[in-house]
């Protein structure tokens, strides 16, 4: 039986067929669909953990219990998970354990671009990289087999090019099997100072030697002989681009990319006239091949950042194209008439309301310079124009601690109001210890926590604050106000962000508090888990003075109507297909020109 699948769906299917029993992770594009697909398989336990570090801990515990386990995250999440992962990589596993990490090449949906392959080297563990949906499925069985055979976690790395492309996949039946729980009296998972850590380190190096020999034997790595004038060493999506461009060339296609198959590389390199290595982002393969003393060209033929494409590689490999009598294809031109705009928050987003309320409060405290330290979520769009609200955004939960550190660095903080801005999912991910630290160490800052009751930026996943699990079970939700009180905060303001007057006043009052003050602005996301759309508002044209005040909300539902006032000012209209009826603009309009459906008739 065959199906067309996304790479992420194929990974989920492959894990199921290989006998997966426990799957944990944290949502993050481009990895999210893996666990969302796995939840359909009733005989697999799966969960969204509160963050990637916790997910890794859960996965390690599952492995100790004997289960076949995967832990899933995006590249930024691996930084969070690395703390517990490092020791288990040296100790080994009980049940097979696979870490699946999806790199967002080109930072399509991320604040940073990162090449996580270096983690395989750092952790001394094998790394698999599929090139298409069929391999994405098949490699999962191989990953579990390698984990069990070599007593090691396996790093299964994909990119958005594989995760979000589709291909035909041949399905197979599920196989089951579970190991008994670990021996709790064994010293294997109980490192002690002195000898034991050194032995673990030595064992990891010995394991790498055995894996390197395996890498030259396994069909995961294969030579595809063609014209031997040109040979490419490649993996992942670059392999697909090169095969499309130059199918006549010879290829060493790597599926197990760490440790490198030295014997296979030497065999291949010795039989081609010109050797190239093509990969995305860092020269991970290239540097290690050169370290073997094998001359190879690579980095100078490709960009150091961003995703590759047939067009980019064709231009960079023009000489090679000419070797095979091929012309460099012209770059595809952008579609005509497409308007280029900044990414923006959705119409009616509670972050739009909270940002506007903060700006209004700023006007009331002109004696203070307001500095807002940001975080990671939909609200990160507040960094860009037209909002220009956040001065920085580093990592999940970091905004609070950065604000605290900034506060402590100031010699004369009296002229500044320091705010941290965070969302509910991010607060539960990594914001709680940061807030505890700020309170414990007597910071003087204001935290604005906008609770939209979802993990919106990655597609509306549930979290502990909603009380709904990945499997759809409902439990008692985490009570964010109670958590904040338990952490020691005393000045807490709970507001409706759509009540602009009260929210703005709460911000002003919180800034005036000496110590850590917290504003909890609770308003549901208008898009997830289901779209919230009330009747659209409209503009009474004869009442609109063209003052433009409503446009300062920066709601995408507000547009210029094309009409003008007697003084030549542009009038405003509301796009009824975009408007969700939140009423923010009506509260801002000084002439009551913006009204709910039927509002004027009922006045």
Coordinates of C-alpha atoms in Angstrom, one line a residue:
X1 CA 0.0 0.0 0.0
X2 CA 1.3 3.5 -0.9
X3 CA 0.3 7.0 0.3
X4 CA 1.5 10.5 -0.4
X5 CA 2.9 11.9 2.8
X6 CA 4.6 14.9 4.2
X7 CA 8.1 14.1 5.5
X8 CA 6.9 14.7 9.0
X9 CA 3.9 12.3 8.5
X10 CA 6.3 9.7 7.1
X11 CA 8.5 10.0 10.2
X12 CA 5.5 9.4 12.3
X13 CA 4.4 6.4 10.2
X14 CA 8.0 5.0 10.3
X15 CA 8.1 5.2 14.1
X16 CA 4.8 3.5 14.3
X17 CA 5.9 0.7 12.0
X18 CA 9.1 0.3 14.0
X19 CA 7.2 -0.4 17.2
X20 CA 7.3 3.1 18.9
X21 CA 5.7 3.1 22.3
X22 CA 6.3 6.5 23.8
X23 CA 6.6 9.9 21.9
X24 CA 7.1 13.2 23.6
X25 CA 8.2 16.7 22.5
X26 CA 7.4 20.4 22.3
X27 CA 5.7 22.0 19.3
X28 CA 7.9 24.0 17.0
X29 CA 7.9 24.5 13.2
X30 CA 9.1 22.6 11.2
X31 CA 8.7 19.5 13.5
X32 CA 5.2 20.0 14.9
X33 CA 3.3 17.6 12.6
X34 CA 5.3 14.6 13.7
X35 CA 3.6 14.3 17.1
X36 CA 0.3 15.6 15.8
X37 CA 0.3 12.6 13.4
X38 CA 1.5 10.1 16.0
X39 CA -1.5 10.9 18.2
X40 CA -3.8 9.0 15.8
X41 CA -2.1 5.7 16.7
X42 CA -4.0 4.6 19.8
X43 CA -1.3 2.1 21.0
X44 CA 1.4 4.9 21.3
X45 CA 1.5 7.2 24.3
X46 CA 2.3 10.8 23.2
X47 CA 2.4 14.1 25.0
X48 CA 3.3 17.8 24.6
X49 CA 5.7 18.3 27.4
X50 CA 6.0 21.8 29.0
X51 CA 9.4 22.3 27.4
X52 CA 12.1 20.5 25.5
X53 CA 14.3 19.9 28.5
X54 CA 11.4 18.2 30.3
X55 CA 10.5 16.3 27.1
X56 CA 14.1 14.9 27.0
X57 CA 13.9 13.9 30.7
X58 CA 10.6 12.1 30.0
X59 CA 12.1 10.3 27.0
X60 CA 15.1 9.2 29.1
X61 CA 12.8 7.8 31.7
X62 CA 10.8 6.0 29.1
X63 CA 14.0 4.5 27.7
X64 CA 14.9 3.3 31.2
X65 CA 11.5 1.7 31.4
X66 CA 12.3 -0.3 28.3
X67 CA 10.1 1.4 25.7
X68 CA 11.0 2.4 22.2
X69 CA 11.0 6.2 22.5
X70 CA 11.3 9.3 20.4
X71 CA 11.6 12.9 21.6
X72 CA 10.7 15.6 19.0
X73 CA 11.6 19.3 18.7
X74 CA 12.9 22.0 16.4
X75 CA 16.5 23.3 16.3
X76 CA 16.0 26.0 19.0
X77 CA 14.5 23.4 21.3
X78 CA 17.6 21.2 21.1
X79 CA 19.5 23.9 22.8
X80 CA 17.1 23.6 25.7
X81 CA 17.2 19.8 25.7
X82 CA 21.0 19.5 25.6
X83 CA 21.5 19.6 29.3
X84 CA 20.0 16.1 30.1
X85 CA 20.8 14.7 26.7
X86 CA 24.6 15.1 27.1
X87 CA 24.9 12.6 29.9
X88 CA 22.6 10.0 28.4
X89 CA 24.6 10.2 25.2
X90 CA 27.7 9.0 27.2
X91 CA 25.9 6.5 29.4
X92 CA 23.9 4.7 26.7
X93 CA 20.3 3.7 26.8
X94 CA 18.0 0.9 27.8
X95 CA 15.1 1.0 25.4
X96 CA 16.0 2.4 22.0
X97 CA 15.9 6.2 22.1
X98 CA 15.8 8.6 19.1
X99 CA 16.0 12.4 19.2
X100 CA 14.2 13.9 16.2
X101 CA 15.2 17.5 15.5
X102 CA 14.0 19.6 12.6
X103 CA 16.2 22.5 11.5
X104 CA 14.4 25.6 10.0
X105 CA 16.8 26.3 7.2
X106 CA 16.3 29.9 6.1
X107 CA 14.6 30.7 9.4
X108 CA 11.2 30.7 7.7
X109 CA 9.4 30.3 11.0
X110 CA 12.2 31.0 13.5
X111 CA 14.1 34.0 15.0
X112 CA 17.4 32.2 14.3
X113 CA 18.9 29.9 11.7
X114 CA 20.9 27.0 13.2
X115 CA 22.7 23.9 12.0
X116 CA 22.3 21.3 14.7
X117 CA 24.5 18.7 13.1
X118 CA 27.4 19.8 15.3
X119 CA 25.5 18.3 18.2
X120 CA 26.2 14.8 16.8
X121 CA 29.9 15.5 17.0
X122 CA 29.6 17.1 20.5
X123 CA 27.5 14.2 21.9
X124 CA 29.5 11.4 20.1
X125 CA 26.3 9.9 18.7
X126 CA 25.2 8.6 15.3
X127 CA 23.2 11.0 13.1
X128 CA 20.7 10.0 10.3
X129 CA 19.4 12.4 7.7
X130 CA 16.7 11.4 5.2
X131 CA 16.3 13.0 1.8
X132 CA 12.6 12.4 1.0
X133 CA 9.4 11.0 2.6
X134 CA 10.2 7.4 1.8
X135 CA 13.6 7.6 3.6
X136 CA 12.0 9.6 6.4
X137 CA 9.8 6.6 7.1
X138 CA 12.4 3.9 6.5
X139 CA 15.2 5.6 8.5
X140 CA 13.1 5.5 11.7
X141 CA 13.4 1.7 11.7
X142 CA 17.1 2.0 11.1
X143 CA 17.4 4.6 13.9
X144 CA 15.8 2.2 16.5
X145 CA 18.0 -0.7 15.3
X146 CA 21.2 1.4 15.6
X147 CA 20.2 2.6 19.0
X148 CA 19.7 -0.9 20.3
X149 CA 22.7 -2.4 18.6
X150 CA 25.2 0.2 19.7
X151 CA 23.6 1.1 23.0
X152 CA 23.3 4.8 22.1
X153 CA 20.7 7.5 21.5
X154 CA 20.4 8.3 17.8
X155 CA 20.2 11.8 16.4
X156 CA 17.6 11.9 13.6
X157 CA 18.0 15.3 11.9
X158 CA 15.7 16.7 9.3
X159 CA 15.2 20.2 7.7
X160 CA 12.1 22.0 6.6
X161 CA 12.9 20.8 3.0
X162 CA 12.2 17.2 4.1
X163 CA 9.7 17.9 6.8
X164 CA 7.3 19.9 4.6
X165 CA 7.7 18.3 1.2
X166 CA 5.5 15.5 0.1
X167 CA 6.3 12.1 -1.6
X168 CA 5.0 8.7 -2.2
X169 CA 5.6 6.3 0.7
X170 CA 5.4 2.5 0.7
X171 CA 3.7 1.4 4.0
X172 CA 4.5 -1.7 6.0
X173 CA 3.1 -3.5 9.1
X174 CA 3.9 -2.6 12.7
X175 CA 6.3 -4.7 14.7
X176 CA 6.2 -4.7 18.5
X177 CA 8.7 -5.4 21.2
X178 CA 9.7 -4.0 24.5
X179 CA 12.8 -4.4 26.7
X180 CA 12.4 -5.0 30.4
X181 CA 13.1 -2.0 32.7
X182 CA 16.7 -1.2 33.5
X183 CA 18.6 -2.7 36.4
X184 CA 18.3 -0.1 39.1
X185 CA 21.3 -1.5 40.9
X186 CA 23.6 -1.1 37.8
X187 CA 26.2 1.7 37.9
X188 CA 25.5 2.5 34.2
X189 CA 23.1 5.4 34.8
X190 CA 24.7 6.5 38.1
X191 CA 27.9 8.4 37.2
X192 CA 30.2 9.1 40.1
X193 CA 33.1 11.5 40.3
X194 CA 36.5 10.2 39.2
X195 CA 36.7 7.0 37.3
X196 CA 33.2 6.4 36.0
X197 CA 32.8 9.5 33.9
X198 CA 36.2 8.9 32.3
X199 CA 35.2 5.3 31.5
X200 CA 31.9 6.6 29.9
X201 CA 33.9 9.1 27.8
X202 CA 36.3 6.3 26.6
X203 CA 33.3 4.1 25.8
X204 CA 31.8 6.8 23.7
X205 CA 34.9 7.1 21.6
X206 CA 35.1 3.3 21.2
X207 CA 31.5 3.3 20.1
X208 CA 32.3 5.9 17.5
X209 CA 35.0 3.7 16.0
X210 CA 32.5 0.8 15.7
X211 CA 29.9 3.1 14.2
X212 CA 32.4 4.5 11.7
X213 CA 33.1 0.9 10.4
X214 CA 29.3 0.3 10.3
X215 CA 28.9 3.6 8.3
X216 CA 30.9 2.2 5.4
X217 CA 28.9 -1.0 5.3
X218 CA 25.3 0.1 5.9
X219 CA 23.0 0.7 2.9
X220 CA 22.1 4.0 4.6
X221 CA 25.2 5.3 2.7
X222 CA 25.5 4.3 -0.9
X223 CA 27.5 5.1 -4.0
X224 CA 25.5 5.8 -7.2
X225 CA 28.0 5.6 -10.1
X226 CA 27.5 7.7 -13.1
X227 CA 30.0 9.9 -15.1
X228 CA 33.1 9.8 -13.0
X229 CA 34.4 13.2 -14.2
X230 CA 32.3 14.7 -11.4
X231 CA 31.5 13.2 -8.0
X232 CA 29.2 14.7 -5.3
X233 CA 29.1 13.8 -1.6
X234 CA 25.8 15.1 -0.3
X235 CA 22.8 14.3 1.9
X236 CA 19.3 15.6 2.8
X237 CA 17.5 17.9 0.4
X238 CA 20.7 19.0 -1.4
X239 CA 20.9 15.5 -2.8
X240 CA 17.5 16.0 -4.4
X241 CA 18.5 19.3 -6.0
X242 CA 21.7 17.8 -7.4
X243 CA 19.9 14.7 -8.8
X244 CA 17.5 17.0 -10.5
X245 CA 20.3 19.2 -12.0
X246 CA 22.9 16.6 -12.8
X247 CA 21.6 13.0 -12.7
X248 CA 24.5 11.9 -15.0
X249 CA 27.1 12.6 -12.3
X250 CA 28.4 10.2 -9.6
X251 CA 27.0 10.5 -6.1
X252 CA 28.0 9.3 -2.6
X253 CA 24.6 9.8 -0.9
X254 CA 24.9 9.8 2.9
X255 CA 22.0 8.8 5.1
X256 CA 24.2 8.2 8.2
X257 CA 26.1 11.5 8.2
X258 CA 27.9 11.0 11.5
X259 CA 30.3 9.4 12.0
X260 CA 31.5 9.6 8.4
X261 CA 32.1 6.4 6.4
X262 CA 35.8 7.0 5.9
X263 CA 36.4 3.9 3.9
X264 CA 33.5 4.6 1.5
X265 CA 34.6 8.2 1.1
X266 CA 38.1 7.2 0.2
X267 CA 36.8 4.6 -2.3
X268 CA 34.5 7.2 -3.9
X269 CA 37.1 10.0 -3.9
X270 CA 39.7 7.8 -5.5
X271 CA 37.5 7.1 -8.6
X272 CA 36.2 10.5 -9.5
X273 CA 38.2 13.3 -11.2
X274 CA 36.6 16.3 -9.4
X275 CA 35.1 15.9 -5.9
X276 CA 32.5 18.2 -4.5
X277 CA 30.6 18.2 -1.2
X278 CA 27.3 20.1 -1.3
X279 CA 25.4 20.8 2.0
X280 CA 23.2 23.5 3.5
X281 CA 24.5 25.9 6.2
X282 CA 27.7 25.0 7.9
X283 CA 30.6 23.0 6.2
X284 CA 29.9 20.0 8.6
X285 CA 30.7 17.3 6.0
X286 CA 33.3 19.3 4.2
X287 CA 35.5 20.1 7.2
X288 CA 35.5 16.5 8.3
X289 CA 36.3 15.2 4.8
X290 CA 39.2 17.6 4.5
X291 CA 40.4 16.5 7.9
X292 CA 40.8 13.0 6.4
X293 CA 43.3 14.6 4.0
X294 CA 40.9 14.3 1.0
X295 CA 40.8 17.4 -1.3
X296 CA 37.3 18.5 -2.0
X297 CA 35.5 21.7 -3.1
X298 CA 32.3 22.9 -1.4
X299 CA 31.9 26.0 0.7
X300 CA 33.0 28.4 -2.1
X301 CA 30.3 27.0 -4.3
X302 CA 27.3 27.7 -2.1
X303 CA 26.0 30.4 0.2
X304 CA 26.7 30.1 3.9
X305 CA 23.1 30.9 4.9
X306 CA 19.6 30.1 3.8
X307 CA 18.1 27.2 1.9
X308 CA 19.6 25.9 -1.3
X309 CA 17.6 25.5 -4.5
X310 CA 18.1 24.2 -8.1
X311 CA 18.5 27.8 -9.3
X312 CA 21.1 28.7 -6.7
X313 CA 23.2 25.6 -7.2
X314 CA 23.0 25.8 -11.0
X315 CA 24.4 29.3 -10.9
X316 CA 27.2 28.4 -8.4
X317 CA 28.0 25.2 -10.3
X318 CA 27.9 26.7 -13.8
X319 CA 31.3 25.1 -14.8
X320 CA 30.0 21.7 -13.8
X321 CA 26.7 22.3 -15.7
X322 CA 28.8 23.1 -18.8
X323 CA 30.8 19.9 -18.4
X324 CA 27.5 18.0 -19.1
X325 CA 26.4 20.5 -21.8
X326 CA 23.7 22.1 -19.7
X327 CA 22.6 25.7 -19.5
X328 CA 22.0 27.4 -16.2
X329 CA 18.2 27.9 -15.9
X330 CA 16.8 31.4 -15.5
X331 CA 15.7 32.3 -12.0
X332 CA 11.9 32.2 -11.6
X333 CA 10.6 35.8 -11.5
X334 CA 8.3 36.9 -8.6
X335 CA 4.6 36.9 -9.3
X336 CA 3.5 40.2 -10.7
X337 CA 1.3 42.4 -8.5
X338 CA 2.1 40.7 -5.2
X339 CA 2.2 43.2 -2.4
X340 CA 5.3 42.8 -0.1
X341 CA 4.4 43.5 3.5
X342 CA 5.8 42.8 7.0
X343 CA 4.4 39.8 8.9
X344 CA 1.6 41.0 11.1
X345 CA -0.5 40.0 14.0
X346 CA -4.0 38.7 13.2
X347 CA -7.0 40.9 13.3
X348 CA -8.4 41.0 16.8
X349 CA -5.2 39.5 18.3
X350 CA -5.0 40.1 22.1
X351 CA -1.4 41.1 21.6
X352 CA -2.5 44.0 19.4
X353 CA -4.8 45.1 22.3
X354 CA -2.0 44.7 24.9
X355 CA 0.5 46.6 22.7
X356 CA -1.9 49.5 22.2
X357 CA -2.6 49.7 25.9
X358 CA 1.1 49.8 26.7
X359 CA 1.6 52.6 24.2
X360 CA -1.2 54.6 25.8
X361 CA 0.3 54.1 29.2
X362 CA 3.7 55.3 27.9
X363 CA 2.0 58.6 27.0
X364 CA 0.9 59.0 30.6
X365 CA 4.4 58.5 32.1
X366 CA 6.4 60.8 29.8
X367 CA 9.0 61.2 32.6
X368 CA 10.1 57.6 32.1
X369 CA 11.8 55.9 29.1
X370 CA 9.9 52.6 28.7
X371 CA 12.1 49.7 27.6
X372 CA 10.3 46.4 26.7
X373 CA 12.4 43.2 26.6
X374 CA 10.7 40.5 24.5
X375 CA 10.4 36.8 24.2
X376 CA 9.5 34.1 21.6
X377 CA 5.9 33.8 20.4
X378 CA 3.4 35.5 18.0
X379 CA 4.2 38.7 19.9
X380 CA 7.7 38.6 18.6
X381 CA 6.2 40.3 15.6
X382 CA 6.1 43.4 17.8
X383 CA 9.8 43.9 17.1
X384 CA 9.1 45.0 13.6
X385 CA 7.4 48.0 12.1
X386 CA 4.8 49.3 12.5
X387 CA 4.7 48.1 16.2
X388 CA 8.3 48.7 17.2
X389 CA 7.5 47.6 20.7
X390 CA 10.1 45.0 21.7
X391 CA 13.7 46.0 21.9
X392 CA 15.0 42.4 21.8
X393 CA 13.9 38.7 21.8
X394 CA 16.4 36.0 22.4
X395 CA 14.9 32.7 23.5
X396 CA 11.9 31.1 25.2
X397 CA 11.5 32.7 28.7
X398 CA 14.6 34.9 28.4
X399 CA 12.7 38.2 28.3
X400 CA 12.0 38.2 32.0
X401 CA 15.6 37.4 33.0
X402 CA 17.0 39.8 30.5
X403 CA 14.8 42.5 31.9
X404 CA 16.0 41.7 35.4
X405 CA 19.6 41.8 34.3
X406 CA 19.0 45.1 32.5
X407 CA 17.4 46.5 35.6
X408 CA 20.4 45.5 37.8
X409 CA 22.9 47.1 35.3
X410 CA 21.4 50.5 35.4
X411 CA 23.1 53.0 37.6
X412 CA 20.1 55.3 37.8
X413 CA 17.0 53.3 37.0
X414 CA 14.6 56.0 38.1
X415 CA 14.2 57.4 34.6
X416 CA 13.4 54.1 33.0
X417 CA 10.4 51.8 33.2
X418 CA 11.5 48.2 32.4
X419 CA 8.9 45.8 31.1
X420 CA 9.2 42.2 30.0
X421 CA 6.6 40.8 27.6
X422 CA 5.6 37.1 27.4
X423 CA 2.8 34.7 26.4
X424 CA 1.1 32.0 28.4
X425 CA 2.7 29.0 26.6
X426 CA 6.2 30.5 26.8
X427 CA 5.7 31.4 30.5
X428 CA 4.9 27.8 31.3
X429 CA 7.8 26.7 29.1
X430 CA 10.6 28.7 30.6
X431 CA 9.2 31.8 32.2
X432 CA 8.4 30.5 35.7
X433 CA 12.0 30.1 37.0
X434 CA 12.9 33.4 35.4
X435 CA 10.1 35.2 37.2
X436 CA 11.0 33.4 40.5
X437 CA 14.6 34.6 40.1
X438 CA 13.5 38.2 39.4
X439 CA 11.3 38.3 42.5
X440 CA 13.8 36.5 44.7
X441 CA 16.6 38.9 43.7
X442 CA 14.4 42.0 44.2
X443 CA 14.1 43.3 40.7
X444 CA 12.1 46.4 39.8
X445 CA 10.3 45.6 36.6
X446 CA 6.8 44.9 35.2
X447 CA 5.9 41.7 33.5
X448 CA 3.1 41.8 30.9
X449 CA 1.8 38.3 30.4
X450 CA -0.8 38.0 27.6
X451 CA -2.6 34.7 28.0
X452 CA -4.3 33.7 24.7
X453 CA -4.9 30.1 25.9
X454 CA -2.9 28.3 23.2
X455 CA 0.5 27.8 21.6
X456 CA -0.5 30.0 18.7
X457 CA 2.7 30.6 16.8
X458 CA 3.2 26.9 16.0
X459 CA -0.5 26.3 15.0
X460 CA -2.6 26.4 18.1
X461 CA -1.4 23.4 20.2
X462 CA -2.7 22.8 23.7
X463 CA -0.5 23.3 26.8
X464 CA -0.7 22.9 30.5
X465 CA -2.6 26.1 30.8
X466 CA -5.5 24.8 28.7
X467 CA -5.7 21.5 30.5
X468 CA -6.1 19.6 27.2
X469 CA -3.4 17.0 26.4
X470 CA -2.1 16.0 23.0
X471 CA -4.4 13.0 23.0
X472 CA -7.4 15.2 23.7
X473 CA -7.9 14.3 27.3
X474 CA -9.1 17.1 29.6
X475 CA -7.7 17.7 33.0
X476 CA -7.4 20.6 35.5
X477 CA -5.7 23.5 33.8
X478 CA -2.6 25.2 35.3
X479 CA -3.8 28.4 37.0
X480 CA -1.3 31.0 35.9
X481 CA -2.4 33.7 38.4
X482 CA -2.1 31.2 41.2
X483 CA 1.4 30.2 40.0
X484 CA 2.5 33.8 39.9
X485 CA 1.3 34.4 43.4
X486 CA 3.0 31.3 44.6
X487 CA 6.3 32.5 43.1
X488 CA 6.0 35.5 45.4
X489 CA 4.6 38.3 43.3
X490 CA 2.4 40.7 45.3
X491 CA 1.3 43.3 42.8
X492 CA -0.8 41.4 40.2
X493 CA -3.3 43.0 37.8
X494 CA -5.7 40.7 35.9
X495 CA -7.3 42.5 33.0
X496 CA -9.2 42.0 29.8
X497 CA -6.9 43.3 27.0
X498 CA -9.9 44.2 24.9
X499 CA -10.9 46.7 27.7
X500 CA -8.3 49.3 26.6
X501 CA -9.0 51.9 29.2
X502 CA -8.6 49.6 32.2
X503 CA -5.6 47.7 30.7
X504 CA -3.8 51.0 30.0
X505 CA -4.4 52.1 33.6
X506 CA -3.2 48.8 34.9
X507 CA 0.1 49.2 33.0
X508 CA 0.5 52.7 34.4
X509 CA -0.1 51.5 37.9
X510 CA 2.1 48.5 37.6
X511 CA 5.0 50.6 36.3
X512 CA 4.6 52.8 39.4
X513 CA 5.0 49.8 41.7
X514 CA 8.4 49.4 43.4
X515 CA 9.4 45.8 42.8
X516 CA 8.1 43.1 40.5
X517 CA 4.6 43.8 39.2
X518 CA 2.7 41.5 36.9
X519 CA -0.1 42.2 34.4
X520 CA -2.1 39.2 33.3
X521 CA -4.1 40.1 30.1
X522 CA -6.3 37.2 29.3
X523 CA -8.0 37.1 25.9
X524 CA -8.5 34.1 23.7
X525 CA -6.6 33.7 20.4
X526 CA -8.9 34.6 17.6
X527 CA -7.6 31.7 15.4
X528 CA -7.0 28.7 17.7
X529 CA -8.2 26.2 18.8
X530 CA -11.2 27.4 16.7
X531 CA -11.7 30.6 14.9
X532 CA -13.5 33.3 16.9
X533 CA -15.4 35.6 14.6
X534 CA -18.1 37.9 15.8
X535 CA -20.1 40.2 13.4
X536 CA -17.8 42.6 11.7
X537 CA -17.7 46.3 12.6
X538 CA -18.1 48.9 10.0
X539 CA -17.3 52.6 9.5
X540 CA -20.0 55.3 9.2
X541 CA -18.4 57.3 6.4
X542 CA -20.1 60.5 7.3
X543 CA -18.7 60.3 10.8
X544 CA -15.1 59.5 9.8
X545 CA -12.9 62.5 10.1
X546 CA -9.8 60.8 8.7
X547 CA -7.9 61.3 12.0
X548 CA -6.2 57.9 11.5
X549 CA -6.2 57.1 15.2
X550 CA -7.8 53.7 14.6
X551 CA -4.9 52.8 12.3
X552 CA -2.5 53.1 15.2
X553 CA -3.8 49.7 16.5
X554 CA -2.2 48.2 13.4
X555 CA -5.0 45.8 12.8
X556 CA -5.0 44.3 9.3
X557 CA -8.7 44.6 9.1
X558 CA -8.5 48.4 8.9
X559 CA -7.8 49.8 5.5
X560 CA -8.1 53.2 3.7
X561 CA -11.5 53.5 2.0
X562 CA -10.3 55.7 -0.9
X563 CA -12.6 58.5 0.3
X564 CA -11.4 61.8 1.6
X565 CA -12.7 64.4 4.0
X566 CA -13.3 68.0 3.0
X567 CA -9.8 68.7 4.4
X568 CA -8.3 66.0 2.2
X569 CA -7.7 63.4 4.9
X570 CA -7.9 59.8 4.0
X571 CA -11.0 58.0 5.4
X572 CA -10.9 54.5 6.8
X573 CA -12.9 51.4 6.1
X574 CA -13.1 47.9 7.6
X575 CA -12.6 44.8 5.6
X576 CA -15.5 42.6 6.6
X577 CA -13.7 39.4 5.5
X578 CA -10.8 40.2 7.9
X579 CA -12.6 41.8 10.8
X580 CA -13.4 39.4 13.7
X581 CA -15.5 41.8 15.6
X582 CA -13.3 42.3 18.6
X583 CA -14.2 46.0 19.0
X584 CA -10.8 47.4 19.7
X585 CA -11.0 50.0 16.9
X586 CA -14.4 51.2 18.2
X587 CA -12.9 52.0 21.6
X588 CA -10.2 54.1 19.9
X589 CA -12.3 56.1 17.5
X590 CA -13.0 59.6 18.9
X591 CA -16.1 60.3 16.7
X592 CA -17.8 56.9 17.2
X593 CA -17.6 56.4 13.5
X594 CA -16.7 52.7 14.0
X595 CA -19.8 50.7 15.1
X596 CA -21.0 47.2 15.5
X597 CA -23.4 45.8 13.0
X598 CA -26.7 47.7 13.4
X599 CA -25.0 49.9 16.0
X600 CA -26.2 53.3 14.6
X601 CA -29.7 52.2 14.2
X602 CA -29.8 51.0 17.8
X603 CA -28.3 54.1 19.2

